[in-house]
Amino acid sequence: MTTIKFKGVTKTFNNDFQAIHKTDLTINAGEFTVILGSSGAGKSTLLRMVNGLETPSQGEIFIDQRKLTPKNQRHIRAKVGMIFQQFNLVNRLNVMTNVLIGRSYYRNWWESLLYLFPKQDYELAHWALERVGLTDKAWQRASDLSGGQQQRVAIARVLVQKPQIIIADEPVASLDPATSIEILELLFKICKEDGVSVLASLHQVNLAMQFADRIIGLKQGKVVFDDQPINLLQNSLLETIYHKEDHENIPVA
């Protein structure tokens, strides 16, 4: 089972803004870990460094005890599925093709460009769509689906990668509360049934409390909380994570 390890990781952008201060973290295999923090706290930057979308300014990241480098980035990315807030589907394509795009890591570039996938990939895509409850939508255009259905397609696309880690960057920020719970229930089920590590950023404290095995609190690029959810409610720790002026508006839904 795959772990993620940050060793002395920092991230400073070209405008000298330090998004992540020196960070040491180990994300345990098979856990549902949630990152909480205000907008601009560094949540997305931390997640994007796990699959190489951002490169650390200093320090090292290890995936399954293997250091993430530009040379092995594609190989490691195949193990790391990414789910985005805005779904990142190709709206003009049908659901099946969008899911099959998740197999691109295992195909030649020209096969992916022409959407040429073998029979076993189609079988795997059918399995993934069944897993997320969308087999009846396989040949519909992605743009015809609701937001919750589109996010399920994005999860199916990740499943066909056969990932060891799922990174979810604000996966329910664009969804209503009921649909948000459905999506997180699905990710939690995948985490526990498949032994896949899930690392998700959320704004909603109540959802983090409901689903997380562990919560990491970020404030201005620094880890200020790292513990079980039950301990987040002690000693006004929410005020530690969120800016004092935001305390009255801590997001709960």
Coordinates of C-alpha atoms in Angstrom, one line a residue:
M1 CA 0.0 0.0 0.0
T2 CA 1.3 3.4 -1.0
T3 CA 2.3 6.2 1.3
I4 CA 3.1 9.9 0.5
K5 CA 6.0 11.6 2.3
F6 CA 6.9 15.2 2.3
K7 CA 10.4 15.9 3.5
G8 CA 11.3 19.6 4.1
V9 CA 9.0 20.7 1.2
T10 CA 8.6 24.3 0.5
K11 CA 7.0 26.1 -2.5
T12 CA 7.7 29.7 -3.5
F13 CA 6.2 31.2 -6.7
N14 CA 7.9 33.6 -9.0
N15 CA 6.3 36.6 -7.3
D16 CA 8.2 35.5 -4.1
F17 CA 4.9 34.4 -2.5
Q18 CA 5.7 31.4 -0.3
A19 CA 2.6 29.2 -0.6
I20 CA 4.1 26.3 1.5
H21 CA 6.6 26.7 4.3
K22 CA 8.9 23.9 5.3
T23 CA 6.7 20.9 5.7
D24 CA 7.3 17.3 6.8
L25 CA 4.3 15.0 6.4
T26 CA 3.5 11.3 6.0
I27 CA 0.2 10.4 4.5
N28 CA -0.6 6.9 5.5
A29 CA -1.8 4.2 3.1
G30 CA -5.5 3.5 2.9
E31 CA -6.5 6.5 4.9
F32 CA -9.0 9.2 4.1
T33 CA -7.1 12.4 4.9
V34 CA -8.7 15.9 4.6
I35 CA -6.8 19.2 4.3
L36 CA -8.7 22.1 5.8
G37 CA -7.8 25.8 5.5
S38 CA -9.0 29.2 4.3
S39 CA -8.7 30.2 0.7
G40 CA -5.0 30.8 -0.1
A41 CA -3.8 28.6 2.8
G42 CA -1.9 26.4 0.4
K43 CA -4.2 23.4 0.1
S44 CA -4.3 23.2 -3.7
T45 CA -0.5 23.8 -4.0
L46 CA 0.2 20.9 -1.5
L47 CA -2.0 18.6 -3.5
R48 CA -0.7 19.6 -6.9
M49 CA 2.9 18.8 -5.8
V50 CA 1.9 15.1 -5.2
N51 CA 1.4 14.4 -8.9
G52 CA 3.9 16.9 -10.2
L53 CA 1.6 19.7 -11.4
E54 CA 3.7 21.9 -9.1
T55 CA 7.3 21.4 -8.3
P56 CA 8.7 21.9 -4.8
S57 CA 11.1 24.8 -4.4
Q58 CA 13.0 22.8 -1.8
G59 CA 12.6 19.4 -0.2
E60 CA 11.6 16.0 -1.6
I61 CA 8.3 14.1 -2.1
F62 CA 8.2 10.3 -2.0
I63 CA 5.5 8.2 -3.4
D64 CA 5.7 4.6 -2.2
Q65 CA 9.3 5.3 -1.1
R66 CA 10.2 6.5 -4.5
K67 CA 11.3 10.1 -4.9
L68 CA 9.2 12.1 -7.3
T69 CA 11.4 13.5 -10.1
P70 CA 10.8 14.8 -13.6
K71 CA 12.2 11.6 -15.0
N72 CA 9.7 9.3 -13.2
Q73 CA 6.8 11.7 -13.1
R74 CA 4.7 10.0 -15.7
H75 CA 5.2 6.6 -14.1
I76 CA 4.2 7.9 -10.7
R77 CA 1.3 9.9 -12.1
A78 CA -0.2 6.7 -13.3
K79 CA -0.6 5.7 -9.6
V80 CA -2.1 9.1 -8.6
G81 CA -5.6 9.9 -9.7
M82 CA -6.7 13.5 -9.6
I83 CA -10.2 14.8 -9.1
F84 CA -10.8 18.5 -9.6
Q85 CA -13.5 21.0 -8.5
Q86 CA -14.6 21.7 -12.0
F87 CA -14.6 18.1 -13.1
N88 CA -12.2 18.7 -16.1
L89 CA -14.3 16.5 -18.5
V90 CA -14.3 17.0 -22.3
N91 CA -17.9 18.2 -22.6
R92 CA -18.3 17.4 -26.3
L93 CA -17.4 13.7 -25.8
N94 CA -19.6 11.0 -24.4
V95 CA -19.2 9.6 -20.9
M96 CA -17.5 6.4 -22.0
T97 CA -14.8 8.2 -23.9
N98 CA -14.2 10.6 -21.0
V99 CA -13.7 7.6 -18.7
L100 CA -11.4 5.9 -21.2
I101 CA -9.1 9.0 -21.1
G102 CA -8.0 7.7 -17.7
R103 CA -6.3 4.8 -19.5
S104 CA -4.1 7.3 -21.5
Y105 CA -1.2 6.7 -19.0
Y106 CA -1.0 3.1 -20.3
R107 CA -1.3 3.8 -24.0
N108 CA 0.8 5.3 -26.8
W109 CA 0.2 9.0 -27.3
W110 CA -1.2 8.5 -30.7
E111 CA -3.7 6.0 -29.5
S112 CA -4.9 8.4 -26.8
L113 CA -5.0 11.2 -29.4
L114 CA -7.3 9.2 -31.6
Y115 CA -9.3 7.7 -28.7
L116 CA -8.2 4.2 -29.8
F117 CA -8.6 1.9 -26.8
P118 CA -8.6 -1.9 -26.7
K119 CA -11.5 -4.1 -25.6
Q120 CA -10.1 -4.6 -22.1
D121 CA -10.1 -0.9 -21.5
Y122 CA -13.8 -0.7 -22.5
E123 CA -14.5 -3.5 -20.0
L124 CA -12.7 -1.7 -17.3
A125 CA -14.6 1.5 -18.1
H126 CA -17.9 -0.3 -17.9
W127 CA -16.8 -1.6 -14.5
A128 CA -15.9 1.9 -13.3
L129 CA -19.2 3.3 -14.5
E130 CA -21.1 0.6 -12.7
R131 CA -19.1 1.4 -9.6
V132 CA -20.3 5.0 -9.7
G133 CA -23.8 4.2 -10.8
L134 CA -23.7 5.6 -14.3
T135 CA -23.8 2.7 -16.7
D136 CA -27.0 4.1 -18.2
K137 CA -25.3 7.3 -19.1
A138 CA -22.3 5.7 -20.9
W139 CA -23.1 7.1 -24.4
Q140 CA -24.5 10.5 -23.4
R141 CA -22.5 13.7 -23.9
A142 CA -20.8 14.8 -20.7
S143 CA -22.3 18.3 -21.0
D144 CA -25.8 16.8 -20.7
L145 CA -25.1 15.5 -17.1
S146 CA -25.8 17.2 -13.8
G147 CA -22.8 18.5 -11.7
G148 CA -23.0 15.5 -9.4
Q149 CA -23.1 13.1 -12.4
Q150 CA -20.1 14.8 -14.0
Q151 CA -18.1 14.4 -10.8
R152 CA -19.0 10.7 -10.8
V153 CA -17.7 10.4 -14.3
A154 CA -14.5 12.1 -13.1
I155 CA -14.2 9.5 -10.4
A156 CA -14.8 6.7 -12.9
R157 CA -12.0 8.2 -15.0
V158 CA -9.7 8.0 -12.0
L159 CA -10.8 4.4 -11.2
V160 CA -9.7 3.1 -14.6
Q161 CA -6.2 4.3 -13.8
K162 CA -6.2 1.7 -11.0
P163 CA -4.6 4.3 -8.8
Q164 CA -3.0 3.7 -5.4
I165 CA -3.7 7.3 -4.4
I166 CA -6.6 9.7 -5.2
I167 CA -6.0 13.4 -4.9
A168 CA -9.3 15.4 -4.7
D169 CA -8.9 19.2 -4.9
E170 CA -12.2 20.7 -3.5
P171 CA -14.2 17.9 -5.1
V172 CA -17.6 19.1 -3.8
A173 CA -17.1 22.8 -3.9
S174 CA -19.4 23.1 -7.0
L175 CA -22.1 20.8 -5.6
D176 CA -25.1 21.2 -3.4
P177 CA -24.9 19.7 0.1
A178 CA -26.8 16.5 -0.6
T179 CA -24.8 15.7 -3.7
S180 CA -21.6 16.6 -1.8
I181 CA -22.3 13.9 0.8
E182 CA -23.0 11.4 -2.0
I183 CA -19.7 12.1 -3.7
L184 CA -17.7 11.9 -0.4
E185 CA -19.5 8.7 0.5
L186 CA -18.4 7.2 -2.8
L187 CA -14.8 8.3 -2.3
F188 CA -14.8 7.0 1.2
K189 CA -16.1 3.6 0.0
I190 CA -13.4 3.4 -2.6
C191 CA -10.8 4.3 0.0
K192 CA -11.9 1.6 2.4
E193 CA -12.9 -1.2 -0.1
D194 CA -10.0 -0.8 -2.5
G195 CA -7.3 0.3 0.0
V196 CA -6.7 3.5 -2.0
S197 CA -5.3 6.5 -0.1
V198 CA -7.5 9.5 -0.5
L199 CA -6.1 13.0 0.1
A200 CA -8.8 15.6 -0.3
S201 CA -9.0 19.4 0.4
L202 CA -12.3 20.7 1.7
H203 CA -13.8 23.9 2.9
Q204 CA -16.7 22.4 4.8
V205 CA -15.7 21.5 8.4
N206 CA -18.7 19.3 9.0
L207 CA -17.9 17.1 6.0
A208 CA -14.3 16.8 7.1
M209 CA -15.5 15.7 10.6
Q210 CA -17.9 13.2 9.0
F211 CA -15.5 11.5 6.6
A212 CA -11.9 12.0 7.5
D213 CA -9.7 9.5 9.3
R214 CA -7.3 12.4 9.8
I215 CA -7.4 16.2 9.3
I216 CA -4.5 18.4 8.4
G217 CA -5.1 22.1 9.0
L218 CA -3.2 24.6 6.9
K219 CA -2.8 28.3 7.7
Q220 CA -0.7 30.6 5.5
G221 CA 1.2 27.6 4.1
K222 CA 2.0 26.1 7.5
V223 CA 0.6 22.9 9.1
V224 CA -1.1 24.0 12.3
F225 CA -3.1 20.9 13.0
D226 CA -2.6 17.2 12.3
D227 CA -4.7 14.8 14.2
Q228 CA -8.0 12.8 14.4
P229 CA -11.1 14.8 13.6
I230 CA -12.5 14.6 17.2
N231 CA -9.5 16.6 18.5
L232 CA -10.3 19.5 16.1
L233 CA -13.1 20.7 18.3
Q234 CA -10.9 21.0 21.4
N235 CA -9.4 24.3 22.6
S236 CA -10.7 26.4 19.8
L237 CA -8.5 24.8 17.2
L238 CA -10.7 25.9 14.4
E239 CA -9.5 29.4 15.2
T240 CA -6.0 28.2 14.8
I241 CA -6.7 27.0 11.3
Y242 CA -8.9 29.8 10.1
H243 CA -8.1 33.4 10.3
K244 CA -9.4 35.0 13.5
E245 CA -11.5 37.5 11.5
D246 CA -13.1 34.5 9.6
H247 CA -14.1 32.7 12.8
E248 CA -17.7 33.7 12.7
N249 CA -17.9 32.5 9.1
I250 CA -16.2 29.1 9.4
P251 CA -17.8 27.1 6.5
V252 CA -19.9 24.2 7.7
A253 CA -21.9 23.2 4.6

